[in-house]
Coordinates of C-alpha atoms in Angstrom, one line a residue:
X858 CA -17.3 21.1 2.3
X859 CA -14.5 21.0 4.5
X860 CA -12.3 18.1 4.0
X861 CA -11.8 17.5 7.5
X862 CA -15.7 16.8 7.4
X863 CA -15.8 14.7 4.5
X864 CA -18.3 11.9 4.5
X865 CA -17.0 8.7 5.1
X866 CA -17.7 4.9 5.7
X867 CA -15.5 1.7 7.0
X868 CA -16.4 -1.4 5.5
X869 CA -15.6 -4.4 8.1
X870 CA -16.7 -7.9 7.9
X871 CA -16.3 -10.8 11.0
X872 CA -13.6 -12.1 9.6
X873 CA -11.6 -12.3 5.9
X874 CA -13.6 -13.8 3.0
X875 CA -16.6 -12.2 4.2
X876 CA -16.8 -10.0 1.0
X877 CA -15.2 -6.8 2.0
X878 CA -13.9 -6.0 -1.1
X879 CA -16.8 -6.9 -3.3
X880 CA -18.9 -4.7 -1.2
X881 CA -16.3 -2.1 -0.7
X882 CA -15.7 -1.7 -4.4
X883 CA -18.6 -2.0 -5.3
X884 CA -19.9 0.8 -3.2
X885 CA -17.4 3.3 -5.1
X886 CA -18.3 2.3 -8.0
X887 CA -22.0 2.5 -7.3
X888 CA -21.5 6.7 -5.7
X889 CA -19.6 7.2 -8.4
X890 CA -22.2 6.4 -10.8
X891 CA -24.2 8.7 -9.0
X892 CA -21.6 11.4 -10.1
X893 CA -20.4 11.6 -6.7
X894 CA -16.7 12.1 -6.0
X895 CA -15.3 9.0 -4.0
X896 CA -12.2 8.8 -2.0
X897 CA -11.1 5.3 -2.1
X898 CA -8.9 3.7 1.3
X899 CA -7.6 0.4 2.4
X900 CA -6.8 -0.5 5.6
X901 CA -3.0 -2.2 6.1
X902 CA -0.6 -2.4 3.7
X903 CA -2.2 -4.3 0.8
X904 CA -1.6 -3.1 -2.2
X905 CA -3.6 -5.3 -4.6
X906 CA -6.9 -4.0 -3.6
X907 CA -6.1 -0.3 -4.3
X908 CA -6.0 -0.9 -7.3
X909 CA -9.6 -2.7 -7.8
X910 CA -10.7 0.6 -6.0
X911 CA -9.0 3.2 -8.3
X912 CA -10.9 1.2 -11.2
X913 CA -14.3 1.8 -9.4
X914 CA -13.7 5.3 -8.3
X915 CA -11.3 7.1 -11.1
X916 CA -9.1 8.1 -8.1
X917 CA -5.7 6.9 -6.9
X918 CA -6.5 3.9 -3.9
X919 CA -5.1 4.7 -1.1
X920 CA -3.5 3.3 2.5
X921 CA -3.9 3.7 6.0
X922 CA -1.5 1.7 8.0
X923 CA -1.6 2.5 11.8
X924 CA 1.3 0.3 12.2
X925 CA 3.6 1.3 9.1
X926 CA 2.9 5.1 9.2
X927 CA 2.1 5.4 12.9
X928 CA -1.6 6.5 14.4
X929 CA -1.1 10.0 14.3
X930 CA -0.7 9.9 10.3
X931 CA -3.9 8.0 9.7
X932 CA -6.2 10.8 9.9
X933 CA -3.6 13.5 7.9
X934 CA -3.2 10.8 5.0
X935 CA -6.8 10.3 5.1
X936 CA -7.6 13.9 4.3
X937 CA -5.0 14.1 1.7
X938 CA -6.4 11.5 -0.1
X939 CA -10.2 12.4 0.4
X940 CA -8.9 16.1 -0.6
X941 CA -12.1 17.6 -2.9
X942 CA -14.4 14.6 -2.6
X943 CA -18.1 13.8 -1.7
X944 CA -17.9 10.7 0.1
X945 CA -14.7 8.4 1.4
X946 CA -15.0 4.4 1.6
X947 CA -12.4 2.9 4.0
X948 CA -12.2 -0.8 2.9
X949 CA -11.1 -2.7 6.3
X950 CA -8.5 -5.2 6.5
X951 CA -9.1 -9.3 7.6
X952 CA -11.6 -9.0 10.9
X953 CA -12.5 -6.0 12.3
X954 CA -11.2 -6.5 15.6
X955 CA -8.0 -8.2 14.2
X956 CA -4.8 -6.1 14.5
X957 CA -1.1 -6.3 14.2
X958 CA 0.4 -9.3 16.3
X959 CA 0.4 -8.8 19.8
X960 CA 0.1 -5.4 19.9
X961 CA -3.2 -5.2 20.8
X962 CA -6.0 -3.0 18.6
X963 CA -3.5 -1.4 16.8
X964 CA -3.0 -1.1 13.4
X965 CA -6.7 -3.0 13.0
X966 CA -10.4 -1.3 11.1
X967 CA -11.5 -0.8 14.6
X968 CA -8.3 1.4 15.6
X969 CA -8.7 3.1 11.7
X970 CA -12.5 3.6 12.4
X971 CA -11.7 5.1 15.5
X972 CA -8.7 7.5 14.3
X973 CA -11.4 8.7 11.2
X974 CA -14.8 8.7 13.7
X975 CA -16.1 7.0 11.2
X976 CA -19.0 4.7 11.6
X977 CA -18.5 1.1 10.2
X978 CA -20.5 -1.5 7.9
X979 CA -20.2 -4.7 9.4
X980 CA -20.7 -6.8 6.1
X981 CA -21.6 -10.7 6.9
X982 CA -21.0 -13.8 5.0
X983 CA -24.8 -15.0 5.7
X984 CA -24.5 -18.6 3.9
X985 CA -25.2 -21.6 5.5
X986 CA -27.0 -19.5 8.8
X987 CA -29.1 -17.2 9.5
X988 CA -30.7 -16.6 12.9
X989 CA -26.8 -16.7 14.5
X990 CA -26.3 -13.9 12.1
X991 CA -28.1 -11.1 14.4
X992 CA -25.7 -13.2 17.4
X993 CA -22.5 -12.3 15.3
X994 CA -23.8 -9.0 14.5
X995 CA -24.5 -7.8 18.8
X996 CA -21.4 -9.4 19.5
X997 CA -19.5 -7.2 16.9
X998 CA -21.4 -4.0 17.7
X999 CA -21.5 -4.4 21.2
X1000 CA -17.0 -5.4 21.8
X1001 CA -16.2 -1.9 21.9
X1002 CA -18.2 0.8 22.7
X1003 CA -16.2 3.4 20.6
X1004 CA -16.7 1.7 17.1
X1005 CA -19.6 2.3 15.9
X1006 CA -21.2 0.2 13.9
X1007 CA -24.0 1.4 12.6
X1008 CA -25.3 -1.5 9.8
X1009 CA -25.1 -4.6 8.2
X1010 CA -24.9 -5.7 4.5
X1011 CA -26.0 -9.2 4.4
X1012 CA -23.5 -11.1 1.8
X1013 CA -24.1 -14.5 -0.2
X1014 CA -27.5 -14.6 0.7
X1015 CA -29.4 -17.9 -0.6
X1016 CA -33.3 -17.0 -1.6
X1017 CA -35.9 -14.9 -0.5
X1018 CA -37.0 -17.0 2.2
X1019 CA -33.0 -16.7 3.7
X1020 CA -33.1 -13.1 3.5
X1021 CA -36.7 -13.3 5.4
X1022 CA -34.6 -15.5 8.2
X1023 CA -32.2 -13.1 8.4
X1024 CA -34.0 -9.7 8.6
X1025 CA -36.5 -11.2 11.4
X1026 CA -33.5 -12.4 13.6
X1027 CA -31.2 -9.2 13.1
X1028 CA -34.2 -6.9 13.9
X1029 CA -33.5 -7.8 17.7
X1030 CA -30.0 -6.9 17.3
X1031 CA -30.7 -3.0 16.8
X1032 CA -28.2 -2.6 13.8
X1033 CA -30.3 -1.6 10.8
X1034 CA -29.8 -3.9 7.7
X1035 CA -28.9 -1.7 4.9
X1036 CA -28.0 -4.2 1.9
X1037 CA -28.9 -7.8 1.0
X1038 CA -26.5 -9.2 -2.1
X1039 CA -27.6 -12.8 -3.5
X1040 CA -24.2 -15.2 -4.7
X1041 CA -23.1 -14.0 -7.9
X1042 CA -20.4 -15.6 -10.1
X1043 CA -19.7 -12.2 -12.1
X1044 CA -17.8 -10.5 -9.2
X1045 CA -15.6 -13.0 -7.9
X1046 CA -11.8 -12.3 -9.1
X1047 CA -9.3 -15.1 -9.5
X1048 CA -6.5 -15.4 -6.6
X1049 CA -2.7 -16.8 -6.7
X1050 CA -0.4 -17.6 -4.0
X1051 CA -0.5 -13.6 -2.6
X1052 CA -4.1 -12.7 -2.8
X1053 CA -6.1 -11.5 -5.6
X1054 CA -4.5 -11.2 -9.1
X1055 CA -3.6 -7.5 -10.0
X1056 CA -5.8 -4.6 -12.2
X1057 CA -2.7 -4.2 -14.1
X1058 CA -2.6 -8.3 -15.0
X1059 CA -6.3 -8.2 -16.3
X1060 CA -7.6 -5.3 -16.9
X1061 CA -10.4 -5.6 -19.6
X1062 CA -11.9 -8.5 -17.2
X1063 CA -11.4 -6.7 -14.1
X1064 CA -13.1 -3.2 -15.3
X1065 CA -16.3 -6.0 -15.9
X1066 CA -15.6 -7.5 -12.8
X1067 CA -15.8 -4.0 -10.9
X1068 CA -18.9 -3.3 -13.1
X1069 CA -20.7 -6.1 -11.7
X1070 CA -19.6 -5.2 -8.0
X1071 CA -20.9 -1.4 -8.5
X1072 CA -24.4 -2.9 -10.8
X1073 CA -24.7 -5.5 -7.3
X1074 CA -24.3 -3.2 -5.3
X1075 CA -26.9 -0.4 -6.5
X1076 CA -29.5 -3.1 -6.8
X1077 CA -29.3 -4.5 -3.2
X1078 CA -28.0 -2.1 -1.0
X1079 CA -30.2 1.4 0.6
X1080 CA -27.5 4.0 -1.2
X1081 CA -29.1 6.8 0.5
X1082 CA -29.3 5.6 4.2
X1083 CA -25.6 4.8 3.3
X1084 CA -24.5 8.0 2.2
X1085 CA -27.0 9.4 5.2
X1086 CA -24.7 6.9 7.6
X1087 CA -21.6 8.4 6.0
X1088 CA -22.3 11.9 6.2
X1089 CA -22.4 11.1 10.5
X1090 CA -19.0 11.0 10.7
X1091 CA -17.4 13.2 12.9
X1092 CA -15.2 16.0 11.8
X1093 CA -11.3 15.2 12.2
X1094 CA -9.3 17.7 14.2
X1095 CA -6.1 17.2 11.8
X1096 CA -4.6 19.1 8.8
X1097 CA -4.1 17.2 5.9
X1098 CA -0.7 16.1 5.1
X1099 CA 1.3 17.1 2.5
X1100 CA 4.6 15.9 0.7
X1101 CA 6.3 19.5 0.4
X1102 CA 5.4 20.9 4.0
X1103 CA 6.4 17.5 5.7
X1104 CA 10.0 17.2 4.2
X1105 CA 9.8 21.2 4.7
X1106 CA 10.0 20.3 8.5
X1107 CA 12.3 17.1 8.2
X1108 CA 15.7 17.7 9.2
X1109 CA 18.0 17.8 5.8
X1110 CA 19.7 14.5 5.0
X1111 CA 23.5 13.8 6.1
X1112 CA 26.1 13.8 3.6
X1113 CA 25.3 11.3 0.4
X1114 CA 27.3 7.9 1.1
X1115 CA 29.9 7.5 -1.3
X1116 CA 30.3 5.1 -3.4
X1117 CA 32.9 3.0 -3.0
X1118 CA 36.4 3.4 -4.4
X1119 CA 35.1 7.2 -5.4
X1120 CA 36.6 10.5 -4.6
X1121 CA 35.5 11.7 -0.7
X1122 CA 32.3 13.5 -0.8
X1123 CA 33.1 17.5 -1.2
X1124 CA 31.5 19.8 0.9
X1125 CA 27.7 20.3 2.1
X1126 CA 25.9 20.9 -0.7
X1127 CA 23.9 23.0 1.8
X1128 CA 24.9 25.9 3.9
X1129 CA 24.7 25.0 7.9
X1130 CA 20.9 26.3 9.0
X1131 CA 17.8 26.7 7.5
X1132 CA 17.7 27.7 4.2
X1133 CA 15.1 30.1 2.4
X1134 CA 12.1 28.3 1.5
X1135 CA 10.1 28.6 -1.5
X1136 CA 6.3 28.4 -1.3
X1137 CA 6.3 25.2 -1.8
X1138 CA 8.7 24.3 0.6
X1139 CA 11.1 23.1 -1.5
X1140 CA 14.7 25.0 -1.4
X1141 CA 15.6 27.0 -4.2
X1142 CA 18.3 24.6 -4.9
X1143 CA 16.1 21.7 -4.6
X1144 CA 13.6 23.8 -7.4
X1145 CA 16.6 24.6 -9.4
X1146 CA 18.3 20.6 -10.2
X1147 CA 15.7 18.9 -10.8
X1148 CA 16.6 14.9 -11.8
X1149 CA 14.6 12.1 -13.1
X1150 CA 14.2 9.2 -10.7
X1151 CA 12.6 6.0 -12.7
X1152 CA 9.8 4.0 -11.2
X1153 CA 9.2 0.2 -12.1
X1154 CA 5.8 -0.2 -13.0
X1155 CA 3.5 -2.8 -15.2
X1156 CA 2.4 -5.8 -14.5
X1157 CA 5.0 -7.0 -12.9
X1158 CA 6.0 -4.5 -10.7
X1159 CA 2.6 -3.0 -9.2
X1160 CA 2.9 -3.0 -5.7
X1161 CA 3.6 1.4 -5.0
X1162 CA 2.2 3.6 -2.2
X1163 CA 1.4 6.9 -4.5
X1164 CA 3.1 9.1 -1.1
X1165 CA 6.2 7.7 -2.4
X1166 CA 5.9 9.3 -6.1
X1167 CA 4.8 12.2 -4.6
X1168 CA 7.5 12.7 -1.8
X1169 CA 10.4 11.7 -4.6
X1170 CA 8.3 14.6 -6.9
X1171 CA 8.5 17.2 -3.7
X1172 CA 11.7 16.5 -3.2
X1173 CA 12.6 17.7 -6.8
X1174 CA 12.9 14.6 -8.7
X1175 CA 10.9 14.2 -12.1
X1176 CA 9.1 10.3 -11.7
X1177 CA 9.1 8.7 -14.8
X1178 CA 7.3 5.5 -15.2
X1179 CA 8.7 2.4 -17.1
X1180 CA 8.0 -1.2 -17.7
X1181 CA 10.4 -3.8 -17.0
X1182 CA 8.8 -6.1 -19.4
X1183 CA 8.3 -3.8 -22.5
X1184 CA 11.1 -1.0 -22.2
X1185 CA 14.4 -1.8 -23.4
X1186 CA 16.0 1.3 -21.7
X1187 CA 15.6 3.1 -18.9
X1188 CA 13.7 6.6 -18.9
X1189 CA 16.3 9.0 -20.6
X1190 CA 18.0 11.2 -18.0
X1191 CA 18.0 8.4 -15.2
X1192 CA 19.8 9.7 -12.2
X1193 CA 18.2 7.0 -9.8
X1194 CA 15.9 4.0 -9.8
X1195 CA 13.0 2.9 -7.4
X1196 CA 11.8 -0.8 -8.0
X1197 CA 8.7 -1.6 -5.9
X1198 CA 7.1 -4.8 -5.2
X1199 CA 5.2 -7.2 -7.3
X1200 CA 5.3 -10.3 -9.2
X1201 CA 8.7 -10.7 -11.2
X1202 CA 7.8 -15.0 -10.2
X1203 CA 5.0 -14.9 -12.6
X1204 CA 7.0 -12.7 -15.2
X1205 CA 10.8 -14.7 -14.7
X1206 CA 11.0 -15.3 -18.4
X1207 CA 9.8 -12.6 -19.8
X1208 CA 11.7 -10.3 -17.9
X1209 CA 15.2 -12.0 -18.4
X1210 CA 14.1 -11.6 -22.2
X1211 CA 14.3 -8.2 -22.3
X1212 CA 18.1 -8.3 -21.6
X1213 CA 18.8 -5.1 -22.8
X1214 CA 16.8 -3.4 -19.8
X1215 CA 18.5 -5.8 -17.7
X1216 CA 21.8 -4.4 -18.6
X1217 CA 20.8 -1.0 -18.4
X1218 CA 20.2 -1.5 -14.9
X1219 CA 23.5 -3.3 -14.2
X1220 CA 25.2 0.0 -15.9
X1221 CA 23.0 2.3 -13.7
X1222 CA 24.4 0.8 -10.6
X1223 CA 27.9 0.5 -11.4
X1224 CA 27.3 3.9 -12.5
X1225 CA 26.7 5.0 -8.5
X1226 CA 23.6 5.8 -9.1
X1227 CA 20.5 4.8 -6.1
X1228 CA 18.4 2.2 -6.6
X1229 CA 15.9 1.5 -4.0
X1230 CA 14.5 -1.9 -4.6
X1231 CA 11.8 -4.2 -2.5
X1232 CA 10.8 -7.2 -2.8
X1233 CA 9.8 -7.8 -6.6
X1234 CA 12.9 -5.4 -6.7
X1235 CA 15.0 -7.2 -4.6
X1236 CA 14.3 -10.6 -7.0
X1237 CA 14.8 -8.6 -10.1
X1238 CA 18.1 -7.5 -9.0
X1239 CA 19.7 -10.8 -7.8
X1240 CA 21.8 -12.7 -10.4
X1241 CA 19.0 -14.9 -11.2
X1242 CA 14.9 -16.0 -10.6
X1243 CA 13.8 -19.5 -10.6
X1244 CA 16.8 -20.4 -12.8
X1245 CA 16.3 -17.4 -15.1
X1246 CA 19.3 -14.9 -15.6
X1247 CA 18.0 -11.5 -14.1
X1248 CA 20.1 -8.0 -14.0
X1249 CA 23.1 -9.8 -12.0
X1250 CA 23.7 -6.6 -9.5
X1251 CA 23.5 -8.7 -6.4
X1252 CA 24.9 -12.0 -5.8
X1253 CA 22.0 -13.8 -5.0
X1254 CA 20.1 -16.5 -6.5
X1255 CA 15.6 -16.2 -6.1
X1256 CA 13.4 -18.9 -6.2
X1257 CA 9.8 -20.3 -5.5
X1258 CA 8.9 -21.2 -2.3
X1259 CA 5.9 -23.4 -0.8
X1260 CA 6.5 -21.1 2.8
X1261 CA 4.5 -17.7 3.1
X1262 CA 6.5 -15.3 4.6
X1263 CA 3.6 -12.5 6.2
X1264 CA 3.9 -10.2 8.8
X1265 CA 4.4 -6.6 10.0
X1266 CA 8.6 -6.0 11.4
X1267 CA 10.4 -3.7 13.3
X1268 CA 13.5 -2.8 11.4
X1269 CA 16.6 -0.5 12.1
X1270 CA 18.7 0.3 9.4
X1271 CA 22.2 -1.3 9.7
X1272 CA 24.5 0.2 6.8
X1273 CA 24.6 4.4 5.8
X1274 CA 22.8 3.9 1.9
X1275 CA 21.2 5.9 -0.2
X1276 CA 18.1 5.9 2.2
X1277 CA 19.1 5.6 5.7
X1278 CA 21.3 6.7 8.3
X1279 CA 22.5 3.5 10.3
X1280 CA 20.7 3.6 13.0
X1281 CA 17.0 4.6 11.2
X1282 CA 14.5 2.8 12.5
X1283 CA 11.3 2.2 10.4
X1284 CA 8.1 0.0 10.4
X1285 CA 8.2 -2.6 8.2
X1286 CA 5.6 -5.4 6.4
X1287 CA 7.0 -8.6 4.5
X1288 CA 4.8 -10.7 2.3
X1289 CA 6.1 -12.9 -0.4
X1290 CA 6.4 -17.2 -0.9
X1291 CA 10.3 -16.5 -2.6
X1292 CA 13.8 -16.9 -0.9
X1293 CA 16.9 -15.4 -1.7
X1294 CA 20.2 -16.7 -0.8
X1295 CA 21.8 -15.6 0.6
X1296 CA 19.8 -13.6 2.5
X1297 CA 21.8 -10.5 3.2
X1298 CA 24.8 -9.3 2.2
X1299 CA 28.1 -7.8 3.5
X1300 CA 26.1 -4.6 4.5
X1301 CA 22.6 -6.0 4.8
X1302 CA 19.9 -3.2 4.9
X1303 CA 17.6 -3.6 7.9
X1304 CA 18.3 -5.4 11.5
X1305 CA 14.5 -6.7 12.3
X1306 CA 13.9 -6.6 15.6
X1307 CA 10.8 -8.3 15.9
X1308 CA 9.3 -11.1 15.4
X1309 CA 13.0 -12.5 15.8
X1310 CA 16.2 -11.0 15.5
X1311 CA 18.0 -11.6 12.1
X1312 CA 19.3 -9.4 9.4
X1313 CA 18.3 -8.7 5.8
X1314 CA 19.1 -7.3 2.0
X1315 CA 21.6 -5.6 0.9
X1316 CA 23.5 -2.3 0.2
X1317 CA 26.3 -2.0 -1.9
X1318 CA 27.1 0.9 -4.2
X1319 CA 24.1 3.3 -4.4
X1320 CA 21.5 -0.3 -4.2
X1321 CA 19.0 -0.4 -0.9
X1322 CA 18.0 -3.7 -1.0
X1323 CA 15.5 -5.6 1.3
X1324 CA 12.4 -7.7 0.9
X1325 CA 11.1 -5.4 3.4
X1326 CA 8.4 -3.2 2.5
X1327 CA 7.8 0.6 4.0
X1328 CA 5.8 2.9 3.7
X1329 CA 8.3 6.2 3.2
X1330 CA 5.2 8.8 4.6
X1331 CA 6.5 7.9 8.0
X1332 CA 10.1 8.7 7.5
X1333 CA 9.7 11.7 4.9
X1334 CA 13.7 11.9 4.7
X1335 CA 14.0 9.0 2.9
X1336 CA 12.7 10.3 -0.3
X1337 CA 14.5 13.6 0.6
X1338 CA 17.8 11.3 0.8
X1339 CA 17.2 9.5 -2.1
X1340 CA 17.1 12.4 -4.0
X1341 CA 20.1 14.1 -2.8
X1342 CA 22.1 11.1 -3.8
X1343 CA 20.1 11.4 -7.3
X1344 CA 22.1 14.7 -7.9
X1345 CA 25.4 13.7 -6.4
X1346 CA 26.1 10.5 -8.0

């Protein structure tokens, strides 16, 4: 099968809290009982419910972010991910209509569905109604004539008699029901102040969590007029992308930045034009010096797009996982550092335990080395978190805060680091209930343009700073950057 054919579903719901994720998840898990290869997706730039779908389908969850990576890389990240499989489920994000602030459809499951042609499951919190369901249900299938949505899973449903109800009144709605789940305790997952609580926090209770979704699932939902519904997706025009041919065609970096107080950068490492590539796309230099980047990872640091590891690996570094909380040293051979997002709040003490990491880290960066660090990173490298002494690179204090901070931004770079080119501008989402203070430093990182004007984080030495989170598949020369820096430093 070609993969630009591959079977595929969106799973929507009227609003959040309708059960997306429940049904979503528990539709990999179900095909991949079945022995069927699933490509798991999330709409947006969530990074919590990736993981619940890797659990269910034994495959790396995946993003699509109209907004972040633009429109025209939802369909080519799509196919990457869905590379080899039988079937692809698309869990949606909030309402399936509901998009990025003020910028219209974009960036919502609607605009996603309609990038991947892929017909949607409209999935419907039925408590406490039930003829107004097949109301909700025309007034979803009938917004916009280009998303297609071509069923309904009836959620939370109360007794036989509800189910009854419902069935009679959505029969005038002409959108065929193709799942009825009853209220079930066993797959609800605990929540904190961002969302659902992590895989990597609860593993042995979320793999019987998932089991439960996949076991609901397969006994209330038609499987095969699913997979029938799936396999009427229409075929994508796009090639798949691909880490070494898209930093093949990205213009090479500009000179690393120096670090401060250093010798003047010598000469290109790089001859002026294009230089010989090697199948892969990779230069022969690039193939030739390799170095070992270290990614944060655990339970405290979970939050990753996998395009990053894989754009840092195409660019000729070696990834090397680590855990802040149980490794006492970096990955031997460290030439640079990456340090996602997570939850550092909920690991403060634990993490400013292991001081020996801690001042590993602080040598790295005096050391010159790059450290790109967001969110969770950015709190792990200020001096200290909720009172508790953390690696001390930035002057900045962290704490807990009752105020969400959500939203996608607009961002332009504002110093040279060991990312960006002042000047680079990037999409951007921010999501975390912490402040740091002060909020930027002498060279903050990003300028966000939008919703209002202000700038953030911090560079200094090889560190890139921010709270802002991106999503590097839209600007491939960051990695290739980063990485170039790795091997001058």
């Amino acid at each position: 099968m070609s993969s630009s054919a591959v079977p595929r579903l969106v799973v929507a719901a009227p609003s959040s809290g309708s059960g997306k994720t429940t049904v979503a998840t528990g539709l990999m898990a179900a095909f991949a009982a079945r022995g069927l290869a699933v490509s798991p997706h999330k709409v947006g730039p969530d990074y919590i419910d990736p993981g619940y779908h890797a659990l269910a389908s034994g495959r790396v969850g995946r993003n699509l972010d109209a907004y972040l990576c633009g429109p025209e890389l939802v369909g080519p990240l799509f196919l990457h991910g869905a590379r080899g499989c039988d079937v692809a489920v698309v869990e949606g994000v909030m309402g399936l209509y509901d998009g990025a602030a003020g910028e219209g459809e974009l960036a919502s499951t609607a605009h996603v569905a309609k990038l991947l042609r892929a017909p949607v499951v409209l999935v419907v919190d039925a408590s406490s109604q039930s003829r107004s369901a097949a109301a909700l249900v025309h007034g979803f299938a009938s917004w916009d004539p280009q998303v297609r949505v071509g069923g309904v899973i009836l959620n939370k449903v109360a007794s036989d008699r509800h189910e009854e109800l419902l069935r009679e009144a959505l029969d005038s709605a002409g959108v065929p029901v193709l799942g009825v789940l009853r209220r079930a305790a066993q797959v609800d997952t605990p929540s904190r102040h961002l969302g659902l609580v992590p895989v990597a926090e609860r593993h042995a209770a979320a793999v019987e969590a998932v089991a439960a979704m996949g076991a609901q699932v397969e006994a209330g939902c038609d499987l095969e007029a699913l997979l029938g519904l799936a396999r009427s997706a229409g075929a994508l025009s796009c090639a798949a992308w691909d880490a070494a041919e898209v930093l093949a065609s990205s213009p090479p970096p500009p000179l690393p930045v120096p670090t401060p107080g250093a010798a003047a950068p010598g000469p290109p490492l790089r001859p002026e034009g294009r230089r010989p590539r090697t199948p892969d796309g990779l230069g022969d230099a690039d193939r030739g010096s390799e170095v070992r980047v270290a990614l944060a990872g655990g339970p405290a640091f979970t939050f990753s797009y996998a395009e990053h590891a894989e754009l840092l690996t195409a660019a000729g570094a070696e990834v090397v996982p680590f855990d802040p909380l149980r490794d006492e040293r970096l990955p031997d051979g460290t030439r640079g550092l990456v340090i996602g997002g997570g939850f550092p709040e909920v690991y403060a003490s634990e993490l400013s335990a292991n001081e020996p990491l801690r001042k590993a880290v602080a040598a790295l960066v005096e050391g010159g080395a790059p450290v790109a660090a967001e969110c969770a990173g950015l709190l792990y490298l200020c001096r200290e978190l909720d009172g508790q002494p953390m690696c001390g690179v930035l002057d900045a204090t962290a704490r807990m805060s009752e105020r969400l901070t959500l939203g996608y931004r607009d961002a332009v770079a504002v110093s040279d680091s060991s990312l960006a080119v002042a000047g680079t501008r990037m999409r951007a989402h921010e999501f975390h209930r912490t402040v740091v203070e002060p909020g930027s430093g002498a060279a903050p990182a990003w300028g966000v343009r939008s919703p209002q004007r202000r700038v953030e984080g911090f560079v200094q030495q090889g560190v890139h700073a921010s709270y802002l989170h991106t999503h590097w598949a839209a600007e491939p020369g960051v990695a290739r950057r980063f990485v170039e820096r790795c091997r001058t430093s």
